[in-house]
CSV table of C-alpha atoms in Angstrom, one decimal:
chain,number,residue,atom,x,y,z
A,209,UNK,CA,-249.3,241.6,100.9
A,210,UNK,CA,-248.4,243.5,97.9
A,211,UNK,CA,-244.9,244.0,98.6
A,212,UNK,CA,-244.7,239.9,99.0
A,213,UNK,CA,-246.2,239.6,95.6
A,214,UNK,CA,-243.7,242.4,94.0
A,215,UNK,CA,-240.5,240.1,95.5
A,216,UNK,CA,-241.9,237.0,93.9
A,217,UNK,CA,-243.0,238.4,90.7
A,218,UNK,CA,-239.4,239.9,90.8
A,219,UNK,CA,-237.8,236.4,91.6
A,220,UNK,CA,-239.5,234.7,88.5
A,221,UNK,CA,-238.9,238.0,86.2
A,222,UNK,CA,-235.1,237.9,87.1
A,223,UNK,CA,-235.1,233.8,86.9
A,224,UNK,CA,-236.6,233.9,83.4
A,225,UNK,CA,-234.6,236.7,82.0
A,226,UNK,CA,-231.2,234.7,83.0
A,227,UNK,CA,-232.4,231.2,81.6
A,228,UNK,CA,-233.7,232.6,78.6
A,229,UNK,CA,-230.9,235.3,77.5
A,230,UNK,CA,-228.1,234.3,75.2
A,231,UNK,CA,-226.3,237.6,76.2
A,232,UNK,CA,-223.8,238.0,79.2
A,233,UNK,CA,-225.3,241.2,80.2
A,234,UNK,CA,-228.5,240.0,80.2
A,235,UNK,CA,-228.0,237.2,82.4
A,236,UNK,CA,-226.1,239.2,85.0
A,237,UNK,CA,-229.1,241.7,85.2
A,238,UNK,CA,-231.5,238.6,85.9
A,239,UNK,CA,-229.0,237.5,88.4
A,240,UNK,CA,-229.3,240.8,90.1
A,241,UNK,CA,-232.8,241.3,90.3
A,242,UNK,CA,-233.1,237.6,92.0
A,243,UNK,CA,-230.5,238.6,94.3
A,244,UNK,CA,-232.1,242.0,95.4
A,245,UNK,CA,-235.4,240.7,95.2
A,246,UNK,CA,-234.8,238.1,97.9
A,247,UNK,CA,-232.7,240.2,100.0
A,248,UNK,CA,-235.5,241.5,101.8
A,249,UNK,CA,-237.6,238.4,102.0
A,250,UNK,CA,-234.4,237.2,104.3
A,251,UNK,CA,-234.2,240.4,106.3
A,252,UNK,CA,-238.1,240.5,106.6
A,253,UNK,CA,-238.0,239.8,110.4
A,254,UNK,CA,-235.9,242.6,111.3
A,255,UNK,CA,-233.8,240.3,113.7
A,256,UNK,CA,-230.2,240.6,113.9
A,257,UNK,CA,-229.6,237.3,113.1
A,258,UNK,CA,-231.7,238.0,110.1
A,259,UNK,CA,-230.1,240.8,109.4
A,260,UNK,CA,-226.8,239.1,109.5
A,261,UNK,CA,-228.1,236.4,107.0
A,262,UNK,CA,-229.0,239.1,104.8
A,263,UNK,CA,-225.6,240.9,104.5
A,264,UNK,CA,-223.8,237.8,104.1
A,265,UNK,CA,-225.9,237.0,101.3
A,266,UNK,CA,-225.5,240.4,100.0
A,267,UNK,CA,-221.9,240.3,100.0
A,268,UNK,CA,-221.2,236.9,98.4
A,269,UNK,CA,-223.8,237.1,95.7
A,270,UNK,CA,-222.3,240.9,94.7
A,271,UNK,CA,-219.0,239.3,94.6
A,272,UNK,CA,-220.1,236.3,92.6
A,273,UNK,CA,-222.0,238.7,90.0
A,274,UNK,CA,-219.0,241.2,89.6
A,275,UNK,CA,-217.4,237.8,88.9
A,276,UNK,CA,-219.6,236.7,86.2
A,277,UNK,CA,-219.5,240.4,85.0
A,278,UNK,CA,-215.5,240.1,84.8
A,279,UNK,CA,-215.5,237.2,83.3
A,280,UNK,CA,-217.5,237.8,80.7
A,281,UNK,CA,-215.9,241.1,79.8
A,282,UNK,CA,-212.4,239.3,79.5
A,283,UNK,CA,-213.9,236.9,77.2
A,284,UNK,CA,-215.5,239.6,75.2
A,285,UNK,CA,-211.9,241.2,75.1
A,286,UNK,CA,-210.3,238.5,73.8
A,287,UNK,CA,-213.0,237.0,71.6
A,288,UNK,CA,-215.2,240.0,70.8
A,289,UNK,CA,-218.2,237.7,71.5
A,290,UNK,CA,-221.1,238.6,74.0
A,291,UNK,CA,-222.5,235.5,73.5
A,292,UNK,CA,-223.2,232.8,76.4
A,293,UNK,CA,-222.3,230.0,74.5
A,294,UNK,CA,-219.1,231.1,72.8
A,295,UNK,CA,-216.9,231.3,76.3
A,296,UNK,CA,-213.6,230.6,75.0
A,297,UNK,CA,-210.9,232.2,77.1
A,298,UNK,CA,-209.4,230.0,79.7
A,299,UNK,CA,-208.9,232.5,81.9
A,300,UNK,CA,-212.9,233.5,81.7
A,301,UNK,CA,-213.6,229.9,81.8
A,302,UNK,CA,-211.8,229.7,85.1
A,303,UNK,CA,-213.2,232.6,87.1
A,304,UNK,CA,-216.9,232.0,85.6
A,305,UNK,CA,-216.6,228.6,86.9
A,306,UNK,CA,-215.4,230.1,90.4
A,307,UNK,CA,-218.6,232.7,90.3
A,308,UNK,CA,-221.0,230.2,89.6
A,309,UNK,CA,-219.6,227.7,92.4
A,310,UNK,CA,-219.9,231.0,95.0
A,311,UNK,CA,-223.5,231.5,93.8
A,312,UNK,CA,-224.6,228.1,94.3
A,313,UNK,CA,-222.5,227.6,97.6
A,314,UNK,CA,-220.6,224.8,96.3
A,315,UNK,CA,-217.3,223.7,98.3
A,316,UNK,CA,-214.7,225.5,98.7
A,317,UNK,CA,-217.3,228.4,98.4
A,318,UNK,CA,-220.0,227.3,100.9
A,319,UNK,CA,-219.5,228.7,104.0
A,320,UNK,CA,-222.2,231.6,103.5
A,321,UNK,CA,-225.3,229.2,102.4
A,322,UNK,CA,-225.7,227.6,106.0
A,323,UNK,CA,-225.4,231.3,107.7
A,324,UNK,CA,-227.9,232.3,105.5
A,325,UNK,CA,-230.0,229.8,105.6
A,326,UNK,CA,-230.0,229.9,109.4
A,327,UNK,CA,-230.9,233.4,109.6
A,328,UNK,CA,-233.4,233.0,107.1
A,329,UNK,CA,-237.4,232.2,107.2
A,330,UNK,CA,-238.1,228.8,106.5
A,331,UNK,CA,-240.2,229.6,103.4
A,332,UNK,CA,-237.2,232.3,101.9
A,333,UNK,CA,-234.9,229.3,103.0
A,334,UNK,CA,-236.8,227.2,101.0
A,335,UNK,CA,-236.5,229.6,97.7
A,336,UNK,CA,-232.9,229.7,98.5
A,337,UNK,CA,-232.2,226.5,98.5
A,338,UNK,CA,-234.4,225.6,95.2
A,339,UNK,CA,-235.6,228.6,93.0
A,340,UNK,CA,-232.3,230.6,93.3
A,341,UNK,CA,-229.9,227.8,92.4
A,342,UNK,CA,-231.6,227.6,88.7
A,343,UNK,CA,-230.2,230.4,87.2
A,344,UNK,CA,-226.7,229.7,87.9
A,345,UNK,CA,-227.0,226.0,87.3
A,346,UNK,CA,-228.5,227.1,83.7
A,347,UNK,CA,-225.6,229.5,83.1
A,348,UNK,CA,-223.7,226.6,84.3
A,349,UNK,CA,-224.9,224.3,81.6
A,350,UNK,CA,-225.1,226.5,79.0
A,351,UNK,CA,-221.2,227.1,79.2
A,352,UNK,CA,-220.4,223.4,80.3
A,353,UNK,CA,-218.6,222.6,76.9
A,354,UNK,CA,-216.2,225.2,77.8
A,355,UNK,CA,-215.5,224.8,81.2
A,356,UNK,CA,-212.9,222.8,83.1
A,357,UNK,CA,-214.4,219.4,83.5
A,358,UNK,CA,-211.8,218.3,85.9
A,359,UNK,CA,-212.2,221.4,88.6
A,360,UNK,CA,-215.9,220.8,87.8
A,361,UNK,CA,-215.8,217.3,89.1
A,362,UNK,CA,-213.3,218.1,91.8
A,363,UNK,CA,-215.6,220.4,93.2
A,364,UNK,CA,-219.0,218.1,92.8
A,365,UNK,CA,-216.9,215.3,94.7
A,366,UNK,CA,-215.8,217.9,97.6
A,367,UNK,CA,-219.3,219.1,97.8
A,368,UNK,CA,-221.0,215.7,98.0
A,369,UNK,CA,-218.5,214.5,100.6
A,370,UNK,CA,-218.2,217.3,102.8
A,371,UNK,CA,-221.8,218.2,102.8
A,372,UNK,CA,-222.9,214.7,103.7
A,373,UNK,CA,-220.2,214.5,106.5
A,374,UNK,CA,-221.1,218.1,107.8
A,375,UNK,CA,-224.8,217.2,108.1
A,376,UNK,CA,-224.1,214.2,110.3
A,377,UNK,CA,-222.5,216.7,112.9
A,378,UNK,CA,-225.7,219.3,113.1
A,379,UNK,CA,-228.4,219.5,115.4
A,380,UNK,CA,-230.2,222.1,113.8
A,381,UNK,CA,-232.9,221.9,111.0
A,382,UNK,CA,-232.0,224.4,108.9
A,383,UNK,CA,-228.3,223.6,108.8
A,384,UNK,CA,-228.9,220.1,107.7
A,385,UNK,CA,-230.8,221.1,105.0
A,386,UNK,CA,-228.4,223.5,103.9
A,387,UNK,CA,-225.5,220.9,104.2
A,388,UNK,CA,-228.0,218.2,102.3
A,389,UNK,CA,-228.4,221.1,99.4
A,390,UNK,CA,-224.6,221.5,99.3
A,391,UNK,CA,-224.5,217.2,99.1
A,392,UNK,CA,-227.1,217.3,96.4
A,393,UNK,CA,-225.5,220.1,94.4
A,394,UNK,CA,-222.6,218.0,94.2
A,395,UNK,CA,-224.6,214.9,93.0
């Protein structure tokens, strides 16, 4: 019970740090705190499917976090700014769009999400589908004036279409919920 409380407090702390930060390093640190706090909750049952889900989640989120850090470093290299709202370099914008799409599970970076949700406990799956999406969506909103709107619109349309289409083809509740989440992210 105490460990679960610590993980939930860490999730709240990581989300709060990311949402309230203006500096890229603080936002990245909040994303990492979230990732490290949810991993023990995913793999709590010590079942091979849960361990596989935790591994897939860790690898995907670590890659996306590295891309966020690389994007912010590239932007700081060219502009001298570490402020989140000062994302102006085109390459940094493209890399950040990919990183946020990977963190959220948007199409074409959606393949990890149904598998992770399938291997997670139900309450952890609820956290993955809701609370873990707030920090990346906040970063998306804070940088939206700089991001490529055509790319975001294409990813949104593809997510809405593919999530709904793939959800119709499922018989397992957690995968239906995962594809529903992907579709709703598109909307």
